[in-house]
Each structure stands twice: as structure tokens, then as C-alpha cells.
Backbone as JSON, one array per atom type, in Angstrom:
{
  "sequence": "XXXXXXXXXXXXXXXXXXXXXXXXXXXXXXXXXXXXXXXXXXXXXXXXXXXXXXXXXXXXXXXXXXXXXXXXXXXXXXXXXXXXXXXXXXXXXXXXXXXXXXXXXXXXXXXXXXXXXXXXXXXXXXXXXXXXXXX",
  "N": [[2.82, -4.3, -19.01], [2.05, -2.7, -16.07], [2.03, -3.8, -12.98], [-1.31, -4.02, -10.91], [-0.61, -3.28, -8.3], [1.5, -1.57, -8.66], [0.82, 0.58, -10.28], [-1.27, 1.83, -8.33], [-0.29, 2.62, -5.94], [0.84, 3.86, -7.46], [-0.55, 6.32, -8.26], [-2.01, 6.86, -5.41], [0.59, 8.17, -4.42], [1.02, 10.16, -5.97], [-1.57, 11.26, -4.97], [-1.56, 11.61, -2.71], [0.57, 13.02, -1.7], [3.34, 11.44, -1.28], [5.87, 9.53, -1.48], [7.41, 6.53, -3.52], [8.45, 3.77, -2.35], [10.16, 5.71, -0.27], [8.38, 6.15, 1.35], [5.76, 5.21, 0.62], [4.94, 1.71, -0.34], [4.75, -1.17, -2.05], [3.58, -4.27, -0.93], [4.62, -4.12, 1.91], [4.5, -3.1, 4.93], [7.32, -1.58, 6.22], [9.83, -1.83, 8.4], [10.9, 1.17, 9.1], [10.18, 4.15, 7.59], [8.23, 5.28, 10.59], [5.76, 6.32, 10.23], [4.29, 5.62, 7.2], [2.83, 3.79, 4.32], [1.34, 1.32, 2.7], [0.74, -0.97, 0.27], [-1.06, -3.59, -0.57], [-2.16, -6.98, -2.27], [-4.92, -8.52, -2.22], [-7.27, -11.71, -2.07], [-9.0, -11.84, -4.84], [-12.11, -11.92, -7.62], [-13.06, -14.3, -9.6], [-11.81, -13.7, -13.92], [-14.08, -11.47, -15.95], [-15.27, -13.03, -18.4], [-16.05, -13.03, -22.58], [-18.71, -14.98, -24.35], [-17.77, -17.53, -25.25], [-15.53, -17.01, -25.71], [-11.67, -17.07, -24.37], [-10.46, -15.41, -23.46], [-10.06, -12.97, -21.44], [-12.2, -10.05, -20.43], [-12.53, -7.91, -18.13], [-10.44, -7.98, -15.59], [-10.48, -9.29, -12.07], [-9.03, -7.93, -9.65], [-8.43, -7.84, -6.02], [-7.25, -5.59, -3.2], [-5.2, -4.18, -0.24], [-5.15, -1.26, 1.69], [-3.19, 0.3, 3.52], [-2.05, 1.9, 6.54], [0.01, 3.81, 8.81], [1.55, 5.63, 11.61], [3.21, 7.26, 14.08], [4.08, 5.61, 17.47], [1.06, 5.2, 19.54], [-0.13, 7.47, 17.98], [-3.33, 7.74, 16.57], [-4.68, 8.98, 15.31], [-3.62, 10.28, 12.87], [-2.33, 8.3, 10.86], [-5.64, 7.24, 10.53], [-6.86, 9.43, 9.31], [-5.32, 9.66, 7.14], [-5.62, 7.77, 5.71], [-8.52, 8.06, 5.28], [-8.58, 10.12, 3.53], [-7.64, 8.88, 1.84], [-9.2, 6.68, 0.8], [-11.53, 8.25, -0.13], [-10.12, 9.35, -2.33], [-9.42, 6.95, -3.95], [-12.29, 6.63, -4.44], [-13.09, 7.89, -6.52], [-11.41, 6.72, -9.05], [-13.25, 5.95, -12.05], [-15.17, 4.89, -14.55], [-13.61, 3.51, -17.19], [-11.14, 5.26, -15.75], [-7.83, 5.79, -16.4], [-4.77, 4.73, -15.27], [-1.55, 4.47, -14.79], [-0.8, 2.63, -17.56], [-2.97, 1.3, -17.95], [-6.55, 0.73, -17.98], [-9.31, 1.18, -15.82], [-12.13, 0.35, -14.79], [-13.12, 0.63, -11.65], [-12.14, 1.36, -8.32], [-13.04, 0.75, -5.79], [-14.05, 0.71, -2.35], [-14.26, -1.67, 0.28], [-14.95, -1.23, 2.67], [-15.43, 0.99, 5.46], [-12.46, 2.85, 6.38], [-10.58, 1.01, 9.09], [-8.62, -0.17, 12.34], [-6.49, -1.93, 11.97], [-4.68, -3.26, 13.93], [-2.11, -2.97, 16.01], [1.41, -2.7, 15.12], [4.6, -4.53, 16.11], [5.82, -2.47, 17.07], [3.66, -1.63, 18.85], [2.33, 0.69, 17.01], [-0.05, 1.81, 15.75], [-1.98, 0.54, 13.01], [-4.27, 0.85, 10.41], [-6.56, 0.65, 7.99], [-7.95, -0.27, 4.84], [-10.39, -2.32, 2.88], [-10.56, -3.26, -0.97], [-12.19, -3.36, -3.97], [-11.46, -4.1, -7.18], [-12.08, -3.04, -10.42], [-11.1, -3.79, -13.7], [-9.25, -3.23, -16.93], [-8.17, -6.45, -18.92], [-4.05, -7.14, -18.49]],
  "CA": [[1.96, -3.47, -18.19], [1.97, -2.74, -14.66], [0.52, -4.63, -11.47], [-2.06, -3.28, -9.62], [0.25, -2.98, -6.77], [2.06, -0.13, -8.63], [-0.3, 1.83, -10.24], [-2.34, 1.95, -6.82], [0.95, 3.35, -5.21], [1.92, 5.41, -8.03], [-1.62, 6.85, -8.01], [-1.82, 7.22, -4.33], [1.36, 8.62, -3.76], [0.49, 11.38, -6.37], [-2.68, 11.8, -4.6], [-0.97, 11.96, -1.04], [1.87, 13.77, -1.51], [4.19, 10.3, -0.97], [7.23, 8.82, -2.6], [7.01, 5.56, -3.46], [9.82, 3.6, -1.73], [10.35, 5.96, 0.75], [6.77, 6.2, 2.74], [4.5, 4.88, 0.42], [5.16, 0.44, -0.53], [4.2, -2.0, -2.37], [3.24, -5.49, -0.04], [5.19, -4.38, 3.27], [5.46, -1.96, 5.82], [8.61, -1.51, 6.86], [9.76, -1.22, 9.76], [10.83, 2.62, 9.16], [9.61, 5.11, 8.78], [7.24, 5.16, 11.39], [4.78, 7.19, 9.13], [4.23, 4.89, 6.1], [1.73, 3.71, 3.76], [1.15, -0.06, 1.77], [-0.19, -1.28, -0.59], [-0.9, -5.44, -1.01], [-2.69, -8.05, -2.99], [-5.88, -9.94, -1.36], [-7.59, -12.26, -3.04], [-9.6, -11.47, -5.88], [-12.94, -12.69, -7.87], [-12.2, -14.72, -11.09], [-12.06, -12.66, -14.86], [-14.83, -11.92, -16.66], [-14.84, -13.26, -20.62], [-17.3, -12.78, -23.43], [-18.8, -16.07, -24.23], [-17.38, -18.13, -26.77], [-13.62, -16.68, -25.57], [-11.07, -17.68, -22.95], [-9.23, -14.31, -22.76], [-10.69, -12.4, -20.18], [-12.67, -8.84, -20.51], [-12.19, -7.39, -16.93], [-9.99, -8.71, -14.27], [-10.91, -8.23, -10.9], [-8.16, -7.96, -8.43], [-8.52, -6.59, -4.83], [-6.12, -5.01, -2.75], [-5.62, -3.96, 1.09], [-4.11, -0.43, 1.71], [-2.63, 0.13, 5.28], [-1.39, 3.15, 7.01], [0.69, 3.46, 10.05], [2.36, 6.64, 12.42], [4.05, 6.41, 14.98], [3.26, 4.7, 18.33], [-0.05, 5.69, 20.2], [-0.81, 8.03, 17.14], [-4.53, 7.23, 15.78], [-5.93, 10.62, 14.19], [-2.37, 10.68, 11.4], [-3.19, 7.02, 9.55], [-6.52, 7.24, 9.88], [-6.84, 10.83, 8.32], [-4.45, 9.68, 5.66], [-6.68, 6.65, 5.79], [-9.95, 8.16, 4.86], [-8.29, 10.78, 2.4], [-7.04, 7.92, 0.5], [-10.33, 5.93, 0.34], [-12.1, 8.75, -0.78], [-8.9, 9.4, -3.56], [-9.6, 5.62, -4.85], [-13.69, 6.23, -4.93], [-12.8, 9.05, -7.56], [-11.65, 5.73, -10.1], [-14.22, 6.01, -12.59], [-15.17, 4.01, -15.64], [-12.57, 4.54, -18.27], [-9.98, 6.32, -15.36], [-6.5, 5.45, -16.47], [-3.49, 4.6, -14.38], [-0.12, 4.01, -15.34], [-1.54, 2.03, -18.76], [-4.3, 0.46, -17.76], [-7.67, 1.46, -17.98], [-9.7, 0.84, -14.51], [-13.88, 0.9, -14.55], [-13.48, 1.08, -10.57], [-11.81, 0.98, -7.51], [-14.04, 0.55, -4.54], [-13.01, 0.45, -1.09], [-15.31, -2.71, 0.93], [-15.81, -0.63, 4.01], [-14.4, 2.52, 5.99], [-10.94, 2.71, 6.9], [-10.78, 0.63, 10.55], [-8.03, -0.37, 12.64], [-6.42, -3.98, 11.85], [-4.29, -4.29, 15.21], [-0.83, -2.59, 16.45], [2.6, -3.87, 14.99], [5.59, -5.04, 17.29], [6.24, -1.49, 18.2], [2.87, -1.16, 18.75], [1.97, 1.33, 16.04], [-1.44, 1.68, 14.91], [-2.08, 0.44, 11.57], [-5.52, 1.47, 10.06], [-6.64, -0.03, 6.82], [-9.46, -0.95, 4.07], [-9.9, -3.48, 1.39], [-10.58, -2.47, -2.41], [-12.55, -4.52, -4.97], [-10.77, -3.4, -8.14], [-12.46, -3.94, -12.2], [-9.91, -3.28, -14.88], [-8.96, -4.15, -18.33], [-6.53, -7.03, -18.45], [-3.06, -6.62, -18.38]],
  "C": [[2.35, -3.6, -16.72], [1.33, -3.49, -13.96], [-0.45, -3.52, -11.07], [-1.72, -2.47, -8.95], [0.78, -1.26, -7.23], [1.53, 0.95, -9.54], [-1.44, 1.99, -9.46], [-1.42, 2.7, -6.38], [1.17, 4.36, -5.55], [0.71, 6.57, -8.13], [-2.08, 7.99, -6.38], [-0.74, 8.12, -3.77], [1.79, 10.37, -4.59], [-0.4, 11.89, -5.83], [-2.45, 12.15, -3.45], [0.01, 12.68, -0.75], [3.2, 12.85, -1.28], [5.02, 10.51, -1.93], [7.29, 7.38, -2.81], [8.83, 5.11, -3.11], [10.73, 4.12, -0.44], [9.52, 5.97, 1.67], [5.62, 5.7, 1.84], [5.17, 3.02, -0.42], [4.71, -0.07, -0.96], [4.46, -3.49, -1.3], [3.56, -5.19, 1.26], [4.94, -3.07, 3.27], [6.47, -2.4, 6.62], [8.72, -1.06, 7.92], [10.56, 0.35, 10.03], [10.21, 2.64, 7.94], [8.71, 4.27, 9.52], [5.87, 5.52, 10.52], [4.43, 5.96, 7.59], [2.81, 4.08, 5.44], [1.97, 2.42, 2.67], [0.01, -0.23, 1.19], [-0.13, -2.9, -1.2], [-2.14, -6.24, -1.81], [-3.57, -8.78, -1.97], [-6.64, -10.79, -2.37], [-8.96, -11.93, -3.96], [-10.8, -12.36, -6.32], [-12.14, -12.75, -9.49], [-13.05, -13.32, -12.39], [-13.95, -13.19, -15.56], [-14.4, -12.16, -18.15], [-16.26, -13.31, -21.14], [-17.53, -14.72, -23.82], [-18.58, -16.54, -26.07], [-15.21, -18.06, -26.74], [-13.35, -17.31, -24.35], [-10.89, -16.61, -22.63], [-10.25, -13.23, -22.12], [-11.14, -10.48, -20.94], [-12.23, -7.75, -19.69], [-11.45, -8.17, -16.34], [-10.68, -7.85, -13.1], [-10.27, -8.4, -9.46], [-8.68, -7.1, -7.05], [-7.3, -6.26, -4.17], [-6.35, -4.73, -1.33], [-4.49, -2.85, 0.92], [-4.13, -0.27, 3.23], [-1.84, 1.51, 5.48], [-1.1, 3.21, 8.21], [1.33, 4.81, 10.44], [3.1, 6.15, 13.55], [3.49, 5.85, 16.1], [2.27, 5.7, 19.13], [-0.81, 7.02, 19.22], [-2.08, 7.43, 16.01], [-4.98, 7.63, 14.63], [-4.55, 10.33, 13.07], [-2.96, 9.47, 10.47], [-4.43, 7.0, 9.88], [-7.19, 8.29, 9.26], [-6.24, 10.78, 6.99], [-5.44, 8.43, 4.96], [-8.08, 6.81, 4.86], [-9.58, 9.57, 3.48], [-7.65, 9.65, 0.94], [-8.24, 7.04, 0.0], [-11.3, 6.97, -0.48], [-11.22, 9.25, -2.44], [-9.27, 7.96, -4.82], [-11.14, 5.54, -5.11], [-13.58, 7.39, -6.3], [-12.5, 8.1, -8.96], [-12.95, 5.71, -10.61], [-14.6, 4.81, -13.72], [-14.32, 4.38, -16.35], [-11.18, 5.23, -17.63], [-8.53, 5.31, -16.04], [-5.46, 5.49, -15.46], [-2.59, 3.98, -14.54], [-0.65, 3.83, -17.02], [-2.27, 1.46, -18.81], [-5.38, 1.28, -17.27], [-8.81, 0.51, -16.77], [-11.11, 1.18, -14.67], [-14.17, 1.38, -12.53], [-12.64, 0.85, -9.61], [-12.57, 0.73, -5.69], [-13.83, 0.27, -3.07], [-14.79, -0.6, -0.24], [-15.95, -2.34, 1.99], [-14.7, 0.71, 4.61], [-13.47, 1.92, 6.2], [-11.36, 1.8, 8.9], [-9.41, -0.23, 10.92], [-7.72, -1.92, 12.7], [-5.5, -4.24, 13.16], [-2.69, -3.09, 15.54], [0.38, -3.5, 15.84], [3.5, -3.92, 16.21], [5.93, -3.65, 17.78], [5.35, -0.49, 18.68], [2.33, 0.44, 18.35], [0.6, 1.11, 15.91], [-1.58, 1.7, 13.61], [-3.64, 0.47, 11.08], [-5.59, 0.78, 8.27], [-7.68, -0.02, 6.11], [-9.49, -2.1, 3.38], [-10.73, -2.66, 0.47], [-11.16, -3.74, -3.27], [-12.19, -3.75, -6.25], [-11.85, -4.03, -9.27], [-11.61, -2.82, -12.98], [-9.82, -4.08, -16.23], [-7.74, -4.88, -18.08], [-5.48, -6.84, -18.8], [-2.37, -7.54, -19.19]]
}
């Protein structure tokens, strides 16, 4: 089965119009494009299991997605920003992605700016509390 990482991407980058690899990433942004879009691993709450088992019911990974233009541009990642959080509240119970079946994806709060990189860029971001079947 897939990670997270890349059925979030491969999801997203159907839902955004992206390519994965060229503007849309799993863990990094790169330092090109300027334009670009990640997708990383934060830390997660432990699985649930039925009682009496070890092997887990749900996992529940989270994630941080990040979006970036070029320098002194605000309105581009966070427009792509808030079209993508509302893209991941659309995860339903049951949605599928890649092969795994997802009850939710949830974004923790609006899109909001985490800081400028070295060529001062504006990078714009959320976090995601994920529940899925395990993998």
C-alpha cells in the first residue's frame, strides 16, 4: 500500500491541477520552482484496535501541507492554500485514495503563514488530522 504522503499528493495534485515531482512533493520544498506545493508527516495519535486484538482498526496519521510562490507573493499560496483545505474536507467516510480507504481528512485550522524561506518566499500552510484503514 501507499503512504499517506503519496496518496495526499496524488489526490491533491489531481485536485489542483499539479504534477507530482514537478510542483507538487512529498516532505520538501525545493528550492525550484518558486511556485510549489508539499506535502509532510507530523506526528500522529496512536492506532485504534478492537479489544482483545493488537492489529490496529484505524490509524491516525497527520500531515502538514505547505505552499509557496514566489518572493513577496501572498494572495497565489494562500489561494492554492485554502482551495486545497477545502479539497481535503471533501474526504469522507469510506473516500478512497490510491488503495486505502480514509474515514477523514481534517485540516486543524485555516491555512496561515509559517514564516518566509531563505529567498524569502512566503510559505502558507495547515496541519491535517488524518483516520484511515491500516496499511
Amino acid at each position: 500500500m501507499a503512504s499517506v504522503l503519496t496518496e495526499v499528493v496524488d489526490y491533491l495534485a489531481t485536485e489542483l491541477s499539479l504534477t507530482a515531482g514537478t510542483n507538487i512533493f512529498e516532505t520538501i520544498l525545493p528550492d525550484t520552482p518558486d511556485a510549489v506545493v508539499a506535502v509532510e508527516e507530523t506526528g500522529g495519535a496512536a492506532p485504534e484496535r478492537q479489544f482483545g486484538s493488537t492489529a490496529p482498526v484505524f490509524e491516525f496519521p497527520s500531515i502538514r501541507v505547505m505552499f509557496r510562490a514566489g518572493a513577496n507573493d501572498y494572495n497565489t499560496p494562500r489561494a492554492q492554500a485554502k482551495t486545497a483545505w477545502e479539497k481535503l474536507l471533501e474526504i469522507t467516510p469510506q473516500s478512497t485514495l490510491g488503495s486505502t480507504k480514509y474515514q477523514f481528512i481534517t485540516p486543524m485550522q485555516s491555512p496561515f503563514e509559517l514564516g518566509r524561506d531563505s529567498k524569502d518566499r512566503v510559505v502558507i500552510g495547515f496541519n491535517c488530522a488524518v483516520q484511515k484503514d491500516p496499511s
